[in-house]
Coordinates of C-alpha atoms in Angstrom, one line a residue:
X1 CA -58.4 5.8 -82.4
X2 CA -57.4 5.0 -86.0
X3 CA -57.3 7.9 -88.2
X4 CA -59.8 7.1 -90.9
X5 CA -62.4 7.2 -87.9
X6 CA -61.2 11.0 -86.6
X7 CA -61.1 12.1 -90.2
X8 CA -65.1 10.9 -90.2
X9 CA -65.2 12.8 -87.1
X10 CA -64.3 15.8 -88.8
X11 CA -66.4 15.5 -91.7
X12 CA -69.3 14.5 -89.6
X13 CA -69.0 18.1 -88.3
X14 CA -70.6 19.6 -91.2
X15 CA -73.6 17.8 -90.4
X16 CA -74.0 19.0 -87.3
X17 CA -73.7 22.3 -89.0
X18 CA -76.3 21.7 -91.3
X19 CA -78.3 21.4 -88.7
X20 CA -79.3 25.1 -88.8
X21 CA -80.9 24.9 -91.8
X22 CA -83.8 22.4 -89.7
X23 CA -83.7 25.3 -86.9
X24 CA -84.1 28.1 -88.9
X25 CA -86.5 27.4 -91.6
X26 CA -89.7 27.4 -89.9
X27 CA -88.8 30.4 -89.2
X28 CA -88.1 31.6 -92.6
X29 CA -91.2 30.0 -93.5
X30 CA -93.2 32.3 -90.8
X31 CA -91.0 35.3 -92.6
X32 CA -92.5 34.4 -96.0
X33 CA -96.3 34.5 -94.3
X34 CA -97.1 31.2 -93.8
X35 CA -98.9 29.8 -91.0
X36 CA -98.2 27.1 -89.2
X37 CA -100.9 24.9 -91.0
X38 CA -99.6 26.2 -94.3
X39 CA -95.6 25.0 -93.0
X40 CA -97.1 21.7 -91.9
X41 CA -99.0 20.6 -95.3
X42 CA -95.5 21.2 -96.8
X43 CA -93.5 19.4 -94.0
X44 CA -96.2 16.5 -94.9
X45 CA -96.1 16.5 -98.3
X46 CA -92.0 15.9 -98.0
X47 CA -92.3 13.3 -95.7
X48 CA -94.8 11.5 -98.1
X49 CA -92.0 12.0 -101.1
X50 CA -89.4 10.5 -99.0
X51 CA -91.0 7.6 -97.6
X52 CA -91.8 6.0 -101.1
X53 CA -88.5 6.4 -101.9
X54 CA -86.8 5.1 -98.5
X55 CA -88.4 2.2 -98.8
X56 CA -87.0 0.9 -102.1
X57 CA -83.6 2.5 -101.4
X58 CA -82.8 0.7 -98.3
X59 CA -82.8 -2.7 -100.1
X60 CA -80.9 -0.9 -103.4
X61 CA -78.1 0.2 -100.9
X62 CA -77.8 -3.4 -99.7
X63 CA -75.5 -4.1 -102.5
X64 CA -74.3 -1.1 -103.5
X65 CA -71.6 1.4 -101.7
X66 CA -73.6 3.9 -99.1
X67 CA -70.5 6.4 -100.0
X68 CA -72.0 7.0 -103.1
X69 CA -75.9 7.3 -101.5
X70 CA -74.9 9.8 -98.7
X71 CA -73.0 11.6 -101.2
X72 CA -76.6 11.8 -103.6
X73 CA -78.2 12.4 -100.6
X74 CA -76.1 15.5 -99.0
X75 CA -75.4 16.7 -103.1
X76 CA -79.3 17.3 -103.0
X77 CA -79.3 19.1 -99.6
X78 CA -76.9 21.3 -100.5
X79 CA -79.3 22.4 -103.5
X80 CA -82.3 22.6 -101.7
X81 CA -80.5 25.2 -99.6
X82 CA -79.3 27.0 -102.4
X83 CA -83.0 27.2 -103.3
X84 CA -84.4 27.7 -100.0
X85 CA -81.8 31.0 -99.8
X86 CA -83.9 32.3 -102.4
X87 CA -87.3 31.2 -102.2
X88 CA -89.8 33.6 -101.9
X89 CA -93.1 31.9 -102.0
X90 CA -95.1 28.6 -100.5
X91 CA -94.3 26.8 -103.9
X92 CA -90.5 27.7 -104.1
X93 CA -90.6 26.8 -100.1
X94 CA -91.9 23.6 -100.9
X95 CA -89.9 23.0 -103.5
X96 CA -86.3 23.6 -101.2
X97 CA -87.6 21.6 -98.6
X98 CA -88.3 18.6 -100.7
X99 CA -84.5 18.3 -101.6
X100 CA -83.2 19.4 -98.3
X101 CA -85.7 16.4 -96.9
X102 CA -84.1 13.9 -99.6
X103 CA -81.1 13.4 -97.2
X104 CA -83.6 11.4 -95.1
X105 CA -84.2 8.9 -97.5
X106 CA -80.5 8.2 -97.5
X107 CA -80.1 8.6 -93.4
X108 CA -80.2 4.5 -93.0
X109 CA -76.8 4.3 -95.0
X110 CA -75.0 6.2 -92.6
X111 CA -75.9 3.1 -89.9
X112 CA -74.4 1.0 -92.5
X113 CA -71.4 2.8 -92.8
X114 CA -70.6 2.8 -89.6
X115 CA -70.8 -0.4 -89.0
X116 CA -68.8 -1.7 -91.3
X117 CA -66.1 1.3 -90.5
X118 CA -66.3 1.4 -86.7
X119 CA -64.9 -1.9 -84.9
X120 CA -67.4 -3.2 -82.3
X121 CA -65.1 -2.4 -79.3
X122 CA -65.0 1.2 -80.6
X123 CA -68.1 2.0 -80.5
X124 CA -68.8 3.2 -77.6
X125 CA -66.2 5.7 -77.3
X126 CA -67.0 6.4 -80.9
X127 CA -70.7 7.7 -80.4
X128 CA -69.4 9.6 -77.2
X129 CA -66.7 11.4 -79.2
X130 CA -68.8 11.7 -82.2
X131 CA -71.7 13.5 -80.3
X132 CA -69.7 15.8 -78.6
X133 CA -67.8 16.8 -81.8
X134 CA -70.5 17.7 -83.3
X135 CA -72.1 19.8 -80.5
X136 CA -68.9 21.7 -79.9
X137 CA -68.9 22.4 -83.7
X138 CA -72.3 23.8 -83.2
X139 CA -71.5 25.6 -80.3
X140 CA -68.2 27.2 -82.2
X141 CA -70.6 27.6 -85.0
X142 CA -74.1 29.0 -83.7
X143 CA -72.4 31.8 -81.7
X144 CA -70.6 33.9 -83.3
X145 CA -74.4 34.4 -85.6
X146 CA -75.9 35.7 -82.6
X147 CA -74.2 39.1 -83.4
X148 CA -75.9 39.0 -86.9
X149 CA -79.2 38.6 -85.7
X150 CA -81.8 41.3 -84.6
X151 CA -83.9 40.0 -81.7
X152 CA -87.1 41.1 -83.1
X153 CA -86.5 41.4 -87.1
X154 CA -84.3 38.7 -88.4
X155 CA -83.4 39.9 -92.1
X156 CA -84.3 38.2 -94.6
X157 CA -80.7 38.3 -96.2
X158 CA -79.3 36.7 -93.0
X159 CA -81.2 33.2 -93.4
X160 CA -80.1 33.7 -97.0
X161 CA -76.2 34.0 -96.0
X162 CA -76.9 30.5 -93.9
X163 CA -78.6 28.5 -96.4
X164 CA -75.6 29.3 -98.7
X165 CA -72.9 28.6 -96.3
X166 CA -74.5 25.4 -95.6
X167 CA -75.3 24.8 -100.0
X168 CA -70.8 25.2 -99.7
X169 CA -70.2 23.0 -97.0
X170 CA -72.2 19.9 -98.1
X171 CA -70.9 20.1 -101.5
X172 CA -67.7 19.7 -99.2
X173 CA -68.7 16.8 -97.4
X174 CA -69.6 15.3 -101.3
X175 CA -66.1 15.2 -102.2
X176 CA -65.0 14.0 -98.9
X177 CA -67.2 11.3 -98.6
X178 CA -66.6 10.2 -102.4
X179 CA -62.5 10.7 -102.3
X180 CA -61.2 11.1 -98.5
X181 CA -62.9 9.2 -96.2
X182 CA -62.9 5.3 -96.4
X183 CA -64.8 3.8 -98.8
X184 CA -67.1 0.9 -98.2
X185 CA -68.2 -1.8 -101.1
X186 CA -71.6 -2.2 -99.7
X187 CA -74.3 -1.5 -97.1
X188 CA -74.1 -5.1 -95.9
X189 CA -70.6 -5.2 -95.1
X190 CA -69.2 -5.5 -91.6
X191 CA -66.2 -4.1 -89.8
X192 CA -64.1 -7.6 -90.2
X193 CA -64.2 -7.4 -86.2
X194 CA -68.1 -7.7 -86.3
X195 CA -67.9 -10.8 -88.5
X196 CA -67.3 -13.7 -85.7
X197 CA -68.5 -12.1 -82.3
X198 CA -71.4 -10.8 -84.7
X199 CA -75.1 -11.9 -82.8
X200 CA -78.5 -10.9 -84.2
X201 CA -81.2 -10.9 -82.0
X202 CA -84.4 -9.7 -84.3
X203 CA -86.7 -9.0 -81.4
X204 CA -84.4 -6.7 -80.0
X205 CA -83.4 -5.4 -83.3
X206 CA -86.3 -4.8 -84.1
X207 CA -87.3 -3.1 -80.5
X208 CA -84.9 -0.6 -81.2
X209 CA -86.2 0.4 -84.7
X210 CA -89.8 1.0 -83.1
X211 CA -88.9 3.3 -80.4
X212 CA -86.3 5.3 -83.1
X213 CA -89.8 5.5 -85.4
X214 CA -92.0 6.7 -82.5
X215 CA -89.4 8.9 -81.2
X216 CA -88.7 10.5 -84.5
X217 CA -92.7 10.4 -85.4
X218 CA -93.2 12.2 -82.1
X219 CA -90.8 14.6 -83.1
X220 CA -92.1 15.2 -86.2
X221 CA -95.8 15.9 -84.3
X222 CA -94.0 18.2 -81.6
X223 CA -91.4 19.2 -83.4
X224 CA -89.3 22.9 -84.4
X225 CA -91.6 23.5 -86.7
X226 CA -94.6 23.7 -83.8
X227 CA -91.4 25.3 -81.5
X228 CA -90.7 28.0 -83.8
X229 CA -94.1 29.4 -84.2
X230 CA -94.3 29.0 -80.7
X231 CA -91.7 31.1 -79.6
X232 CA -93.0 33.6 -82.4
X233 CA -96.2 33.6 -81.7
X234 CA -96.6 32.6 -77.4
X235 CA -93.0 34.0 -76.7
X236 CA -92.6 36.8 -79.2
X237 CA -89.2 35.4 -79.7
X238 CA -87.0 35.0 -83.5
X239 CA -84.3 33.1 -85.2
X240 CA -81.8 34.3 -82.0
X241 CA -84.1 32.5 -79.4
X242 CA -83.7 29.2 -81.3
X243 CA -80.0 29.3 -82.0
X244 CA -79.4 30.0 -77.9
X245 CA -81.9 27.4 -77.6
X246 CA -79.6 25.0 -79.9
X247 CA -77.0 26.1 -78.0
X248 CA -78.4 25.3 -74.5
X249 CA -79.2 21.6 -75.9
X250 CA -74.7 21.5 -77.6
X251 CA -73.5 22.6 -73.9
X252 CA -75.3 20.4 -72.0
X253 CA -74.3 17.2 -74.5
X254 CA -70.8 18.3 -73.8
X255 CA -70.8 18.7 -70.2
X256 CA -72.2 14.8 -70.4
X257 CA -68.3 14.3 -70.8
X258 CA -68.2 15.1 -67.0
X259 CA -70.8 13.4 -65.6
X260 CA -71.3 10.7 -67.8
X261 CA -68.7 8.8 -66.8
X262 CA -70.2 8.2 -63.2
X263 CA -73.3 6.6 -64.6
X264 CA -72.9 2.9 -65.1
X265 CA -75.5 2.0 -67.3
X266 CA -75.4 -0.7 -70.0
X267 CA -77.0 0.2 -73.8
X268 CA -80.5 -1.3 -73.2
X269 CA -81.0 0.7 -70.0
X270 CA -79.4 3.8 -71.7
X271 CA -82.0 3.7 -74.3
X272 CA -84.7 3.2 -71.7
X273 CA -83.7 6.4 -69.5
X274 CA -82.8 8.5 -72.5
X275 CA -86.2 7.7 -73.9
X276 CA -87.8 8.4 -70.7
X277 CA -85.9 11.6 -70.3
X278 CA -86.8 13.3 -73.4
X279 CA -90.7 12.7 -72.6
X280 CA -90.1 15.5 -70.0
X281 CA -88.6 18.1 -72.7
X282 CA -92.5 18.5 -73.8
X283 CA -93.9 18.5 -70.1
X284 CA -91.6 21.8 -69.5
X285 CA -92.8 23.2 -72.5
X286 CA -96.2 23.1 -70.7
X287 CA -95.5 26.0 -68.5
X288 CA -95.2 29.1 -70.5
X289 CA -92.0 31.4 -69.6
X290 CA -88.7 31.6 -70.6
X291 CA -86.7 30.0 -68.0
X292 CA -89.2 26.4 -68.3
X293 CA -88.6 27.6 -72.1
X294 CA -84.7 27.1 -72.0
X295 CA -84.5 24.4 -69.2
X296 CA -86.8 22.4 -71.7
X297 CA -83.5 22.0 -73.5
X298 CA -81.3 20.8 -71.1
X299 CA -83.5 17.9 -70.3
X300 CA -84.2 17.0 -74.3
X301 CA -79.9 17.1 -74.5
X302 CA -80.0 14.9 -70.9
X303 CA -82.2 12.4 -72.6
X304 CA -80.6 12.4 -75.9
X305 CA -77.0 11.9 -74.8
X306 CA -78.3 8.5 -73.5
X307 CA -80.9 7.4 -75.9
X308 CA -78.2 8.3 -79.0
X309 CA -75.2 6.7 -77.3
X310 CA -76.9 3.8 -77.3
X311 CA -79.3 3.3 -80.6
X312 CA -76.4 2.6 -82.8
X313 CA -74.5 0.3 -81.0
X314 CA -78.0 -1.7 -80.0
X315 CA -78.9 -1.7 -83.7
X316 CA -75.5 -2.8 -84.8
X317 CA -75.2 -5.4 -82.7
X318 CA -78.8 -7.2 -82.8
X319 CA -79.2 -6.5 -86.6
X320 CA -79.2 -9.2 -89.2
X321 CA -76.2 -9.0 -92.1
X322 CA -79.0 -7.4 -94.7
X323 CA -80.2 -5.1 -92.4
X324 CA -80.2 -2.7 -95.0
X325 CA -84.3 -3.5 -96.1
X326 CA -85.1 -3.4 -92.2
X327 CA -83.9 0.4 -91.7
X328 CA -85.2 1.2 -95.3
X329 CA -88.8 -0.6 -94.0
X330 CA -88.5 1.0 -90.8
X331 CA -87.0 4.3 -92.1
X332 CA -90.0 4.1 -94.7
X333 CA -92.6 3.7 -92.0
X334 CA -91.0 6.1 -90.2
X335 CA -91.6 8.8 -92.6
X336 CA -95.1 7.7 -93.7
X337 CA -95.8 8.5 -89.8
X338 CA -94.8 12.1 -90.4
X339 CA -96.8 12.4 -93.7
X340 CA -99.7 13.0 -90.9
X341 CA -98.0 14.2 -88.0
X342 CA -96.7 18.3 -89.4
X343 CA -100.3 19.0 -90.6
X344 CA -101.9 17.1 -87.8
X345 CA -99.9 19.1 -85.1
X346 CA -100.1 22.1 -87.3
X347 CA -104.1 21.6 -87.2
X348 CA -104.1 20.8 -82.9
X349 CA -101.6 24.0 -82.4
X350 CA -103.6 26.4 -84.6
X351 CA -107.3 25.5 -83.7
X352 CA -106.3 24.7 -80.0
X353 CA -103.1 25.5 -78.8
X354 CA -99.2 24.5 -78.8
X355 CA -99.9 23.2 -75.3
X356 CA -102.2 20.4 -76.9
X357 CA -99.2 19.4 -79.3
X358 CA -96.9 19.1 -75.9
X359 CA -99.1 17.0 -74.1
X360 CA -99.5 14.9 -76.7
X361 CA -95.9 14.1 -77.5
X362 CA -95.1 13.8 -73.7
X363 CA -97.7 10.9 -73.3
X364 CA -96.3 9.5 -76.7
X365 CA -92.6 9.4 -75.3
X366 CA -93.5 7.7 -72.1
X367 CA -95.3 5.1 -73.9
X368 CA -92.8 4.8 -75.8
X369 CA -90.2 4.6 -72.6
X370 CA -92.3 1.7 -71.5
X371 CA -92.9 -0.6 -74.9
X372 CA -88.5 -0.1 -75.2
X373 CA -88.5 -1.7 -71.6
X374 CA -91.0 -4.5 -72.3
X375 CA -89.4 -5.4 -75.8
X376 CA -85.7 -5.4 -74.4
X377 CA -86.1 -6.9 -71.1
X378 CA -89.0 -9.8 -71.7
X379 CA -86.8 -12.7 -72.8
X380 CA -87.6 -14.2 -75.8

C-alpha cells in the first residue's frame, strides 16, 4: 500500500483515541450533577450549532482544501477538551462540548479526502485496515486506564488527565494533517484513478446518505449519553464499565480479520446486514444484566464492521463530482435530527425508562435495514 496512505493510517489513530472523550463525558457530566435531561438539552443545543454551520461549509469546502477544514475542525476539539478538563458547571460543560462537537461540522471533508487520496481498487482493503488500526489503537490505549480508575468513584482529576492528553494529541494530528500527510487542493477532487471508471448513480448515492442520517439520528436518540446514565443509574456501573465496554466493541472489530474473510458479500449487501445487525445491539440492551449488557457490544461491533466497510466506498462510488453540498445537506440534516433526539431520549429515559429509548432505536434501525434494501435493490 503506498506510503502516504499508512502514514494516514497512523495519524487516523489519534482519532480513534479521541474517541474517549465521547465515552467518558456523559459521565463526567453525571459527576458534575447533571441529569440526564440536563446532559441532553446541552447535547441538543450543540447539535443545533453545528447543523447551521454544516450546511454552508459542505459547499465552502467544495473548492477549497479539506486539509485545512479538518485541521480547523480537530484545532477546535482539541480546545474544547482543554476546557472540558476543567469545567465545573452546566454552562462551562456546555461550553466544551460545543467546540469538541465543531469537528462534526467538518466530518464530510474527511469523505472527500479520501476519495481523492485512496485509489478506487484500494478501497476496500483500505477501510478494512483503517478500521482495525484504529480499534487496536483503542484497545492498546483504553487498557492500560483501567488501572487508573476506581470501579465505584472515578476521580474527578482522572477525566481531567484524559481530556488533556486528548487537547495534546489533536493539536498533533493539526500539524500532521497541515505539513505531513498529503495535501489535497479541494474537496471535489478525485483520486486520478476515480476520474474515468468514475459512475454516479444519485438514487443510490443518495440511499446511502439516508440510512448514514438515520443511523447516526438513531444514535444520537439511543446513544452513550442514554448508555452512560444507564449503567450509572440501572447498573451501578462508572467510567471503567464503559471503557471495557469500548473495548468489547475494538476486539470484536479486530477478530473480523478472521472471519471476515469467509463472508462473500458485495458493498450494498454489506450495508444492508450491517444495518440490520446493529438494530439488535438495542434489543439486548432490553434485558437488564451484565452479560446481555457486554454481549450488546459484540453485536453493535458485528454490525458495524459491515455497515462501515461499506458506506464509504458506496458513497464514493455513486456520488456526483460536487458531492461536497450533498454531505454538507445531508450532514446538515443529519444534525438538525439530533437537535431533538438527546432531549427527547433524555425526556422518554427519565419520565419512563432507558428500556423505552431501546425499543425505540431498535424499531428505527430495522426500518432503516429495510428502506437501505428497497432504495439499493429497486432498479431505477
Amino acid at each position: 500500500m503506498d506510503k502516504k496512505l499508512i502514514k494516514y493510517f497512523y495519524t487516523n489513530s489519534i482519532l480513534a483515541y479521541s474517541f474517549i472523550t465521547i465515552l467518558i463525558s456523559p459521565m463526567f457530566a453525571n459527576k458534575l450533577g447533571l441529569t440526564v435531561f440536563d446532559t441532553g438539552i446541552i447535547f441538543s443545543t450543540v447539535y443545533g450549532i453545528q447543523a447551521i454551520l454544516t450546511v454552508l461549509l459542505g459547499h465552502y469546502f467544495e473548492k477549497k482544501s479539506p486539509n485545512y477544514g479538518l485541521a480547523l475542525g480537530r484545532f477546535l476539539f482539541a480546545i474544547g477538551n482543554i476546557l472540558l478538563a476543567y469545567a465545573f458547571n452546566s454552562i462551562s460543560y456546555l461550553i466544551a462540548q460545543i467546540l469538541i462537537g465543531s469537528f462534526d461540522i467538518f466530518s464530510p471533508l474527511i469523505s472527500m479526502y479520501e476519495r481523492a487520496i485512496v485509489p478506487p481498487k484500494e478501497r476496500e482493503r483500505f477501510y478494512k485496515y483503517l478500521i482495525f488500526i484504529s480499534e487496536g489503537v483503542k484497545v492498546l490505549l483504553f487498557l492500560p486506564l483501567l488501572f487508573f480508575i476506581d470501579y465505584n468513584n472515578t476521580s474527578i482529576s482522572f477525566y481531567r488527565n484524559v481530556f488533556i492528553s486528548v487537547f495534546i494529541f489533536n493539536i498533533l494530528y493539526v500539524f500532521l494533517i497541515l505539513k505531513v500527510l498529503p495535501f489535497v487542493k479541494s474537496g471535489s477532487d478525485l483520486h486520478e484513478e476515480h476520474i474515468d471508471i468514475h459512475k454516479p448513480n444519485l438514487r443510490k448515492y443518495l440511499t446511502v446518505l439516508i440510512n448514514q442520517i438515520i443511523f447516526y439520528a438513531n444514535f444520537g436518540f439511543g446513544s452513550y449519553l442514554i448508555i452512560s446514565y444507564y449503567v450509572k443509574e440501572s447498573l451501578n456501573g462508572d467510567s471503567k464499565i464503559m471503557i471495557i465496554y469500548e473495548i468489547i466493541f475494538s476486539l470484536t472489530v479486530l477478530s473480523s480479520m478472521i472471519w471476515r474473510k469467509y463472508i462473500k458479500m458485495n458493498f450494498e449487501n454489506r450495508l444492508i446486514l450491517g444495518t440490520f445487525i446493529m438494530a439488535f445491539f438495542y434489543f439486548s440492551l432490553l434485558f437488564k444484566g451484565w452479560i446481555p449488557f457486554f454481549l450488546s457490544h459484540v453485536i453493535l461491533a458485528t454490525g458495524f464492521t459491515f455497515w462501515f466497510s461499506a458506506k464509504e466506498p458506496l458513497k464514493q462510488e455513486y456520488a456526483p463530482v460536487n458531492f461536497g453540498r450533498w454531505e454538507g445537506i445531508f450532514n446538515g440534516l443529519n444534525l438538525f435530527s439530533k437537535i431533538f433526539t438527546p432531549a427527547l431520549a433524555g425526556y422518554v429515559a427519565y419520565n419512563f425508562s432507558y428500556s423505552t429509548v431501546f425499543i425505540i432505536s431498535f424499531i428505527v434501525l430495522l426500518i432503516n435495514s429495510i428502506i437501505t434494501y428497497i432504495g439499493l435493490k429497486t432498479e431505477a
